[in-house]
Amino acid sequence: MNLIETYISEVTQRLPEKIRDDIAMELRSTIEDMLPDQHTEKDVEEVLMKLGDPVKLASEYNNKPRHVIGPMFYESYINVLIVAAIISVVASSLTLFVNGMITFEGDKSLFTLMAFIGQLCLKMFLSSLTVLFQVFFWVTIVFIMLERSGVSNGDIYTRKKKTWSPSDLYQLKKVVTKRQIPKAEVFFSLFWTAIWAIVLFNSSEMIGWYEQSGKGLEGLTLKAPLFNEEVLFSYAPFIILLILIEVSLAIYKFFIGRWTNLLASLNLIYHFISVGLLCFMLTDETLYNKSFTEKLYDTFPDVPAFWFISTIATIVAVFSIIDIISGFNKANKSNTLIDQWMKNG
C-alpha cells in the first residue's frame, strides 16, 4: 500500500544510499509479516505506530555513530548549520567585496579591474573558509550544550510539534525527481544574487562606455559610467529589499526541496517586484550618466533610446514569465500526481 511505501521512504531517505535498498526490503517484509492477510488501512496504521517515528527508526538503522550530536538533535543541528553557513558566507563575501571596491584606488582600465577582482575573489574564498569554520564551531558548541543540559528538541527547532503518528504520512508529498529543486540550483541562485548586487553597486567602476586607448585589455579604459551614482544609490533601499527577498526565497527552496503552490506564488511575487523595480528604474532618465548617453547617441544616432530600454525590459519580463509559468507547472503537476497516488492507494 502507498502508506507503507511512504513510511519506508521516510526511513530510507535518511540512510546512506548503499544500504537503502536492503533496509527497504527488510522493512517491507517486516511490515507484511505484522499485517493480517485481509488487512485494512487501519491495520497498516497500527503496525506503523508500533514501528514508531521513521526519523528515530532511521537513526537506529544508521551504522554511523553520532557521538557529538545525538539523534534527537542531529537533524535540527544540520538544518541550523546550513542556514547559518549560507547567511554568514553571503554576508561576509558581500561586505568584503563592497569594501574592496570602495577602497580601490587604481586606474580604471579593464585589465587592472579584472586583476583586482581576481585578488578580491581569492580573499573572499579564504574569508569564507574562516567563516565556515567559525559557524561550524559555535553552532556545534551550542547544540552540545543544549543536548547535555537536557533541553527538549521540540523547544528550539523542530518541524514536529506533537507525537508522531501514521496520520502524519498523509501530509507528506510524493516528490517526483523532475519536480525536486537541485541544491546546485539554490547555490547558483545565491551566487548570481551576489554577483549582480556587487556589479550594480560598483557600476561606476565596472559598467559604462569603454574605449581602446592602448593594446589589449590593458588599453580598455572606462570613459563614461552608465549610471548617475547619486541617483542609483537613491534606489539602494529598494534594491537591498529585493536582495533580501531573493536570498530568503533561495534558502526556502533549499529546505522545502520541491515546488509547491506556495513556493510558486512567492516566486511570482518576487518576479513582480523585481520586474516592476527594473522598469521603474529604466524609465528614470536621471539615472543615466549624460556622458554615456551622449556617446551612445553619437555612435547610434538612428536608434532611439527607448529601443534599448524596451529591449532590456522585454527580455527580463519574458524570462520572468517563463520562470513563473514553470514554477506553477511543476507545483501543479506534482500535486496532481500526489492526488492520484493517494486515491489509488
GROMACS .gro file of C-alpha atoms in nm:
model
  345
    1MET     CA    1   0.000   0.000   0.000
    2ASN     CA    2   0.107   0.357  -0.057
    3LEU     CA    3   0.110   0.441   0.313
    4ILE     CA    4   0.365   0.165   0.369
    5GLU     CA    5   0.584   0.289   0.085
    6THR     CA    6   0.567   0.643   0.222
    7TYR     CA    7   0.680   0.522   0.563
    8ILE     CA    8   0.966   0.321   0.411
    9SER     CA    9   1.069   0.623   0.202
   10GLU     CA   10   1.073   0.844   0.514
   11VAL     CA   11   1.313   0.598   0.678
   12THR     CA   12   1.544   0.519   0.386
   13GLN     CA   13   1.593   0.878   0.270
   14ARG     CA   14   1.781   0.941   0.596
   15LEU     CA   15   2.017   0.647   0.539
   16PRO     CA   16   2.333   0.609   0.326
   17GLU     CA   17   2.247   0.516  -0.034
   18LYS     CA   18   2.439   0.188  -0.023
   19ILE     CA   19   2.206   0.040   0.240
   20ARG     CA   20   1.875   0.199   0.138
   21ASP     CA   21   1.755  -0.086  -0.085
   22ASP     CA   22   1.838  -0.356   0.170
   23ILE     CA   23   1.668  -0.168   0.453
   24ALA     CA   24   1.364  -0.101   0.234
   25MET     CA   25   1.328  -0.472   0.157
   26GLU     CA   26   1.373  -0.562   0.524
   27LEU     CA   27   1.117  -0.305   0.639
   28ARG     CA   28   0.866  -0.407   0.374
   29SER     CA   29   0.899  -0.771   0.475
   30THR     CA   30   0.865  -0.687   0.845
   31ILE     CA   31   0.551  -0.481   0.790
   32GLU     CA   32   0.390  -0.750   0.573
   33ASP     CA   33   0.461  -1.015   0.839
   34MET     CA   34   0.298  -0.797   1.105
   35LEU     CA   35  -0.018  -0.744   0.899
   36PRO     CA   36  -0.310  -0.990   0.884
   37ASP     CA   37  -0.394  -1.150   0.550
   38GLN     CA   38  -0.704  -0.939   0.489
   39HIS     CA   39  -0.575  -0.616   0.632
   40THR     CA   40  -0.730  -0.272   0.622
   41GLU     CA   41  -0.574   0.069   0.623
   42LYS     CA   42  -0.637   0.091   0.996
   43ASP     CA   43  -0.433  -0.229   1.042
   44VAL     CA   44  -0.149  -0.065   0.850
   45GLU     CA   45  -0.163   0.243   1.072
   46GLU     CA   46  -0.148   0.027   1.385
   47VAL     CA   47   0.160  -0.159   1.256
   48LEU     CA   48   0.337   0.164   1.161
   49MET     CA   49   0.251   0.307   1.501
   50LYS     CA   50   0.428   0.010   1.662
   51LEU     CA   51   0.736   0.069   1.446
   52GLY     CA   52   0.737   0.431   1.554
   53ASP     CA   53   0.872   0.759   1.420
   54PRO     CA   54   1.063   0.698   1.093
   55VAL     CA   55   1.328   0.953   1.196
   56LYS     CA   56   1.411   0.757   1.511
   57LEU     CA   57   1.395   0.427   1.327
   58ALA     CA   58   1.639   0.559   1.066
   59SER     CA   59   1.882   0.658   1.340
   60GLU     CA   60   1.870   0.300   1.471
   61TYR     CA   61   1.940   0.155   1.127
   62ASN     CA   62   2.219   0.400   1.055
   63ASN     CA   63   2.555   0.244   1.138
   64LYS     CA   64   2.726   0.582   1.166
   65PRO     CA   65   2.756   0.677   1.534
   66ARG     CA   66   2.665   1.036   1.621
   67HIS     CA   67   2.855   1.079   1.940
   68VAL     CA   68   2.895   1.459   1.938
   69ILE     CA   69   2.534   1.541   1.843
   70GLY     CA   70   2.280   1.274   1.934
   71PRO     CA   71   1.993   1.153   1.708
   72MET     CA   72   1.738   1.372   1.888
   73PHE     CA   73   1.920   1.691   1.783
   74TYR     CA   74   2.109   1.582   1.474
   75GLU     CA   75   1.851   1.681   1.208
   76SER     CA   76   1.792   2.020   1.369
   77TYR     CA   77   2.168   2.068   1.406
   78ILE     CA   78   2.227   2.009   1.035
   79ASN     CA   79   1.945   2.246   0.933
   80VAL     CA   80   2.068   2.528   1.158
   81LEU     CA   81   2.425   2.470   1.044
   82ILE     CA   82   2.330   2.501   0.676
   83VAL     CA   83   2.125   2.819   0.726
   84ALA     CA   84   2.393   2.983   0.939
   85ALA     CA   85   2.666   2.888   0.690
   86ILE     CA   86   2.478   3.025   0.387
   87ILE     CA   87   2.384   3.354   0.551
   88SER     CA   88   2.731   3.406   0.702
   89VAL     CA   89   2.921   3.333   0.380
   90VAL     CA   90   2.694   3.553   0.166
   91ALA     CA   91   2.706   3.841   0.416
   92SER     CA   92   3.084   3.827   0.467
   93SER     CA   93   3.155   3.797   0.094
   94LEU     CA   94   2.930   4.091   0.006
   95THR     CA   95   3.084   4.304   0.281
   96LEU     CA   96   3.440   4.222   0.174
   97PHE     CA   97   3.370   4.282  -0.194
   98VAL     CA   98   3.187   4.611  -0.148
   99ASN     CA   99   3.453   4.737   0.091
  100GLY     CA  100   3.725   4.639  -0.156
  101MET     CA  101   3.555   4.816  -0.446
  102ILE     CA  102   3.500   5.131  -0.242
  103THR     CA  103   3.865   5.149  -0.131
  104PHE     CA  104   4.002   5.066  -0.478
  105GLU     CA  105   4.228   5.347  -0.598
  106GLY     CA  106   4.393   5.201  -0.908
  107ASP     CA  107   4.339   5.311  -1.268
  108LYS     CA  108   4.014   5.223  -1.440
  109SER     CA  109   4.148   5.003  -1.721
  110LEU     CA  110   3.959   4.678  -1.769
  111PHE     CA  111   4.274   4.467  -1.719
  112THR     CA  112   4.352   4.631  -1.384
  113LEU     CA  113   3.994   4.591  -1.266
  114MET     CA  114   3.985   4.223  -1.362
  115ALA     CA  115   4.315   4.156  -1.183
  116PHE     CA  116   4.187   4.338  -0.874
  117ILE     CA  117   3.858   4.145  -0.879
  118GLY     CA  118   4.051   3.818  -0.909
  119GLN     CA  119   4.256   3.901  -0.599
  120LEU     CA  120   3.943   4.007  -0.415
  121CYS     CA  121   3.766   3.682  -0.504
  122LEU     CA  122   4.060   3.488  -0.360
  123LYS     CA  123   4.030   3.689  -0.037
  124MET     CA  124   3.656   3.616  -0.033
  125PHE     CA  125   3.723   3.244  -0.070
  126LEU     CA  126   3.975   3.238   0.214
  127SER     CA  127   3.745   3.451   0.427
  128SER     CA  128   3.455   3.211   0.358
  129LEU     CA  129   3.663   2.918   0.483
  130THR     CA  130   3.731   3.105   0.807
  131VAL     CA  131   3.363   3.197   0.843
  132LEU     CA  132   3.254   2.838   0.782
  133PHE     CA  133   3.494   2.713   1.048
  134GLN     CA  134   3.361   2.969   1.297
  135VAL     CA  135   2.998   2.880   1.216
  136PHE     CA  136   3.066   2.508   1.249
  137PHE     CA  137   3.248   2.557   1.579
  138TRP     CA  138   2.993   2.778   1.752
  139VAL     CA  139   2.679   2.600   1.624
  140THR     CA  140   2.828   2.267   1.734
  141ILE     CA  141   2.916   2.405   2.078
  142VAL     CA  142   2.563   2.543   2.124
  143PHE     CA  143   2.398   2.212   2.033
  144ILE     CA  144   2.635   2.014   2.255
  145MET     CA  145   2.540   2.239   2.547
  146LEU     CA  146   2.169   2.208   2.466
  147GLU     CA  147   2.187   1.830   2.449
  148ARG     CA  148   2.389   1.799   2.769
  149SER     CA  149   2.151   2.032   2.953
  150GLY     CA  150   1.856   1.807   2.877
  151VAL     CA  151   1.656   2.062   2.674
  152SER     CA  152   1.394   1.902   2.453
  153ASN     CA  153   1.447   1.931   2.081
  154GLY     CA  154   1.089   2.046   2.043
  155ASP     CA  155   1.172   2.358   2.247
  156ILE     CA  156   1.420   2.503   2.000
  157TYR     CA  157   1.395   2.396   1.639
  158THR     CA  158   1.181   2.119   1.500
  159ARG     CA  159   0.917   2.058   1.242
  160LYS     CA  160   0.725   1.829   1.477
  161LYS     CA  161   0.507   1.986   1.745
  162LYS     CA  162   0.332   1.664   1.853
  163THR     CA  163   0.398   1.295   1.893
  164TRP     CA  164   0.444   1.117   1.560
  165SER     CA  165   0.158   0.907   1.426
  166PRO     CA  166   0.090   0.733   1.092
  167SER     CA  167  -0.159   1.008   1.005
  168ASP     CA  168   0.143   1.236   0.954
  169LEU     CA  169   0.229   1.032   0.646
  170TYR     CA  170  -0.083   1.158   0.469
  171GLN     CA  171   0.059   1.510   0.488
  172LEU     CA  172   0.374   1.409   0.304
  173LYS     CA  173   0.400   1.475  -0.064
  174LYS     CA  174   0.546   1.223  -0.302
  175VAL     CA  175   0.803   1.421  -0.498
  176VAL     CA  176   0.890   1.315  -0.849
  177THR     CA  177   1.259   1.365  -0.929
  178LYS     CA  178   1.180   1.615  -1.204
  179ARG     CA  179   0.990   1.830  -0.953
  180GLN     CA  180   1.269   1.845  -0.698
  181ILE     CA  181   1.483   2.157  -0.664
  182PRO     CA  182   1.852   2.064  -0.703
  183LYS     CA  183   2.080   2.203  -0.433
  184ALA     CA  184   2.312   2.328  -0.709
  185GLU     CA  185   2.029   2.548  -0.839
  186VAL     CA  186   1.990   2.709  -0.498
  187PHE     CA  187   2.361   2.781  -0.458
  188PHE     CA  188   2.381   2.919  -0.813
  189SER     CA  189   2.088   3.148  -0.729
  190LEU     CA  190   2.271   3.281  -0.422
  191PHE     CA  191   2.591   3.321  -0.624
  192TRP     CA  192   2.406   3.507  -0.901
  193THR     CA  193   2.242   3.737  -0.647
  194ALA     CA  194   2.582   3.825  -0.501
  195ILE     CA  195   2.728   3.888  -0.848
  196TRP     CA  196   2.456   4.121  -0.980
  197ALA     CA  197   2.437   4.311  -0.649
  198ILE     CA  198   2.814   4.364  -0.646
  199VAL     CA  199   2.826   4.471  -1.010
  200LEU     CA  200   2.528   4.706  -0.972
  201PHE     CA  201   2.657   4.884  -0.661
  202ASN     CA  202   3.001   4.919  -0.822
  203SER     CA  203   2.873   5.002  -1.170
  204SER     CA  204   3.053   5.338  -1.174
  205GLU     CA  205   3.381   5.143  -1.189
  206MET     CA  206   3.266   4.848  -1.400
  207ILE     CA  207   2.975   4.929  -1.634
  208GLY     CA  208   2.981   5.203  -1.894
  209TRP     CA  209   3.140   5.318  -2.217
  210TYR     CA  210   3.485   5.171  -2.275
  211GLU     CA  211   3.732   5.298  -2.534
  212GLN     CA  212   4.054   5.147  -2.660
  213SER     CA  213   4.345   5.373  -2.572
  214GLY     CA  214   4.621   5.113  -2.596
  215LYS     CA  215   4.687   4.749  -2.680
  216GLY     CA  216   4.488   4.456  -2.548
  217LEU     CA  217   4.270   4.456  -2.239
  218GLU     CA  218   4.509   4.694  -2.063
  219GLY     CA  219   4.416   4.958  -2.316
  220LEU     CA  220   4.043   4.940  -2.247
  221THR     CA  221   3.950   5.235  -2.027
  222LEU     CA  222   3.615   5.335  -1.882
  223LYS     CA  223   3.537   5.676  -2.029
  224ALA     CA  224   3.176   5.722  -1.914
  225PRO     CA  225   2.991   5.524  -1.642
  226LEU     CA  226   2.643   5.405  -1.737
  227PHE     CA  227   2.463   5.532  -1.428
  228ASN     CA  228   2.449   5.851  -1.230
  229GLU     CA  229   2.586   5.722  -0.899
  230GLU     CA  230   2.383   5.956  -0.677
  231VAL     CA  231   2.053   5.859  -0.841
  232LEU     CA  232   2.145   5.489  -0.840
  233PHE     CA  233   2.217   5.492  -0.467
  234SER     CA  234   1.882   5.660  -0.403
  235TYR     CA  235   1.730   5.327  -0.512
  236ALA     CA  236   1.955   5.136  -0.268
  237PRO     CA  237   1.681   5.061  -0.006
  238PHE     CA  238   1.459   4.902  -0.272
  239ILE     CA  239   1.748   4.708  -0.424
  240ILE     CA  240   1.859   4.579  -0.082
  241LEU     CA  241   1.499   4.472  -0.010
  242LEU     CA  242   1.496   4.283  -0.340
  243ILE     CA  243   1.826   4.114  -0.249
  244LEU     CA  244   1.686   4.005   0.087
  245ILE     CA  245   1.374   3.863  -0.080
  246GLU     CA  246   1.585   3.674  -0.334
  247VAL     CA  247   1.816   3.530  -0.068
  248SER     CA  248   1.521   3.433   0.153
  249LEU     CA  249   1.349   3.263  -0.140
  250ALA     CA  250   1.665   3.067  -0.221
  251ILE     CA  251   1.701   2.949   0.140
  252TYR     CA  252   1.333   2.849   0.147
  253LYS     CA  253   1.387   2.647  -0.174
  254PHE     CA  254   1.683   2.476  -0.011
  255PHE     CA  255   1.478   2.349   0.281
  256ILE     CA  256   1.149   2.267   0.111
  257GLY     CA  257   1.333   2.089  -0.173
  258ARG     CA  258   1.034   2.080  -0.409
  259TRP     CA  259   0.796   2.306  -0.598
  260THR     CA  260   0.466   2.378  -0.423
  261ASN     CA  261   0.186   2.625  -0.492
  262LEU     CA  262   0.309   2.841  -0.204
  263LEU     CA  263   0.663   2.849  -0.342
  264ALA     CA  264   0.534   2.923  -0.692
  265SER     CA  265   0.325   3.211  -0.551
  266LEU     CA  266   0.625   3.354  -0.365
  267ASN     CA  267   0.826   3.324  -0.685
  268LEU     CA  268   0.552   3.517  -0.868
  269ILE     CA  269   0.563   3.795  -0.607
  270TYR     CA  270   0.943   3.815  -0.632
  271HIS     CA  271   0.935   3.848  -1.011
  272PHE     CA  272   0.654   4.104  -0.994
  273ILE     CA  273   0.860   4.320  -0.758
  274SER     CA  274   1.188   4.276  -0.948
  275VAL     CA  275   1.043   4.349  -1.294
  276GLY     CA  276   0.843   4.643  -1.157
  277LEU     CA  277   1.151   4.794  -0.994
  278LEU     CA  278   1.358   4.735  -1.306
  279CYS     CA  279   1.104   4.904  -1.534
  280PHE     CA  280   1.070   5.200  -1.298
  281MET     CA  281   1.448   5.245  -1.284
  282LEU     CA  282   1.497   5.204  -1.659
  283THR     CA  283   1.241   5.477  -1.736
  284ASP     CA  284   1.408   5.721  -1.495
  285GLU     CA  285   1.606   5.949  -1.729
  286THR     CA  286   1.808   6.095  -1.441
  287LEU     CA  287   1.952   5.750  -1.368
  288TYR     CA  288   2.178   5.759  -1.675
  289ASN     CA  289   2.506   5.943  -1.693
  290LYS     CA  290   2.487   6.225  -1.950
  291SER     CA  291   2.833   6.147  -2.087
  292PHE     CA  292   2.728   5.789  -2.155
  293THR     CA  293   2.405   5.884  -2.332
  294GLU     CA  294   2.589   6.139  -2.547
  295LYS     CA  295   2.843   5.879  -2.660
  296LEU     CA  296   2.560   5.632  -2.725
  297TYR     CA  297   2.366   5.881  -2.939
  298ASP     CA  298   2.681   5.976  -3.131
  299THR     CA  299   2.756   5.612  -3.209
  300PHE     CA  300   2.397   5.503  -3.280
  301PRO     CA  301   2.221   5.822  -3.400
  302ASP     CA  302   1.936   5.635  -3.575
  303VAL     CA  303   1.843   5.412  -3.280
  304PRO     CA  304   1.606   5.570  -3.027
  305ALA     CA  305   1.693   5.536  -2.660
  306PHE     CA  306   1.354   5.381  -2.591
  307TRP     CA  307   1.454   5.083  -2.807
  308PHE     CA  308   1.741   4.993  -2.573
  309ILE     CA  309   1.524   5.030  -2.265
  310SER     CA  310   1.229   4.836  -2.405
  311THR     CA  311   1.458   4.556  -2.529
  312ILE     CA  312   1.616   4.505  -2.186
  313ALA     CA  313   1.278   4.522  -2.008
  314THR     CA  314   1.120   4.279  -2.257
  315ILE     CA  315   1.399   4.023  -2.221
  316VAL     CA  316   1.381   4.032  -1.840
  317ALA     CA  317   1.000   4.016  -1.846
  318VAL     CA  318   0.999   3.716  -2.083
  319PHE     CA  319   1.244   3.520  -1.869
  320SER     CA  320   1.042   3.610  -1.558
  321ILE     CA  321   0.717   3.491  -1.717
  322ILE     CA  322   0.884   3.165  -1.823
  323ASP     CA  323   1.013   3.108  -1.469
  324ILE     CA  324   0.672   3.188  -1.315
  325ILE     CA  325   0.487   2.951  -1.551
  326SER     CA  326   0.749   2.683  -1.495
  327GLY     CA  327   0.713   2.712  -1.117
  328PHE     CA  328   0.333   2.675  -1.120
  329ASN     CA  329   0.354   2.400  -1.381
  330LYS     CA  330   0.590   2.195  -1.163
  331ALA     CA  331   0.385   2.258  -0.850
  332ASN     CA  332   0.054   2.164  -1.012
  333LYS     CA  333   0.192   1.855  -1.184
  334SER     CA  334   0.343   1.743  -0.858
  335ASN     CA  335   0.014   1.793  -0.674
  336THR     CA  336  -0.180   1.609  -0.946
  337LEU     CA  337   0.049   1.309  -0.915
  338ILE     CA  338   0.014   1.315  -0.536
  339ASP     CA  339  -0.366   1.321  -0.552
  340GLN     CA  340  -0.374   1.030  -0.798
  341TRP     CA  341  -0.122   0.838  -0.593
  342MET     CA  342  -0.321   0.880  -0.270
  343LYS     CA  343  -0.654   0.792  -0.437
  344ASN     CA  344  -0.517   0.474  -0.599
  345GLY     CA  345  -0.391   0.356  -0.259
   0.00000   0.00000   0.00000
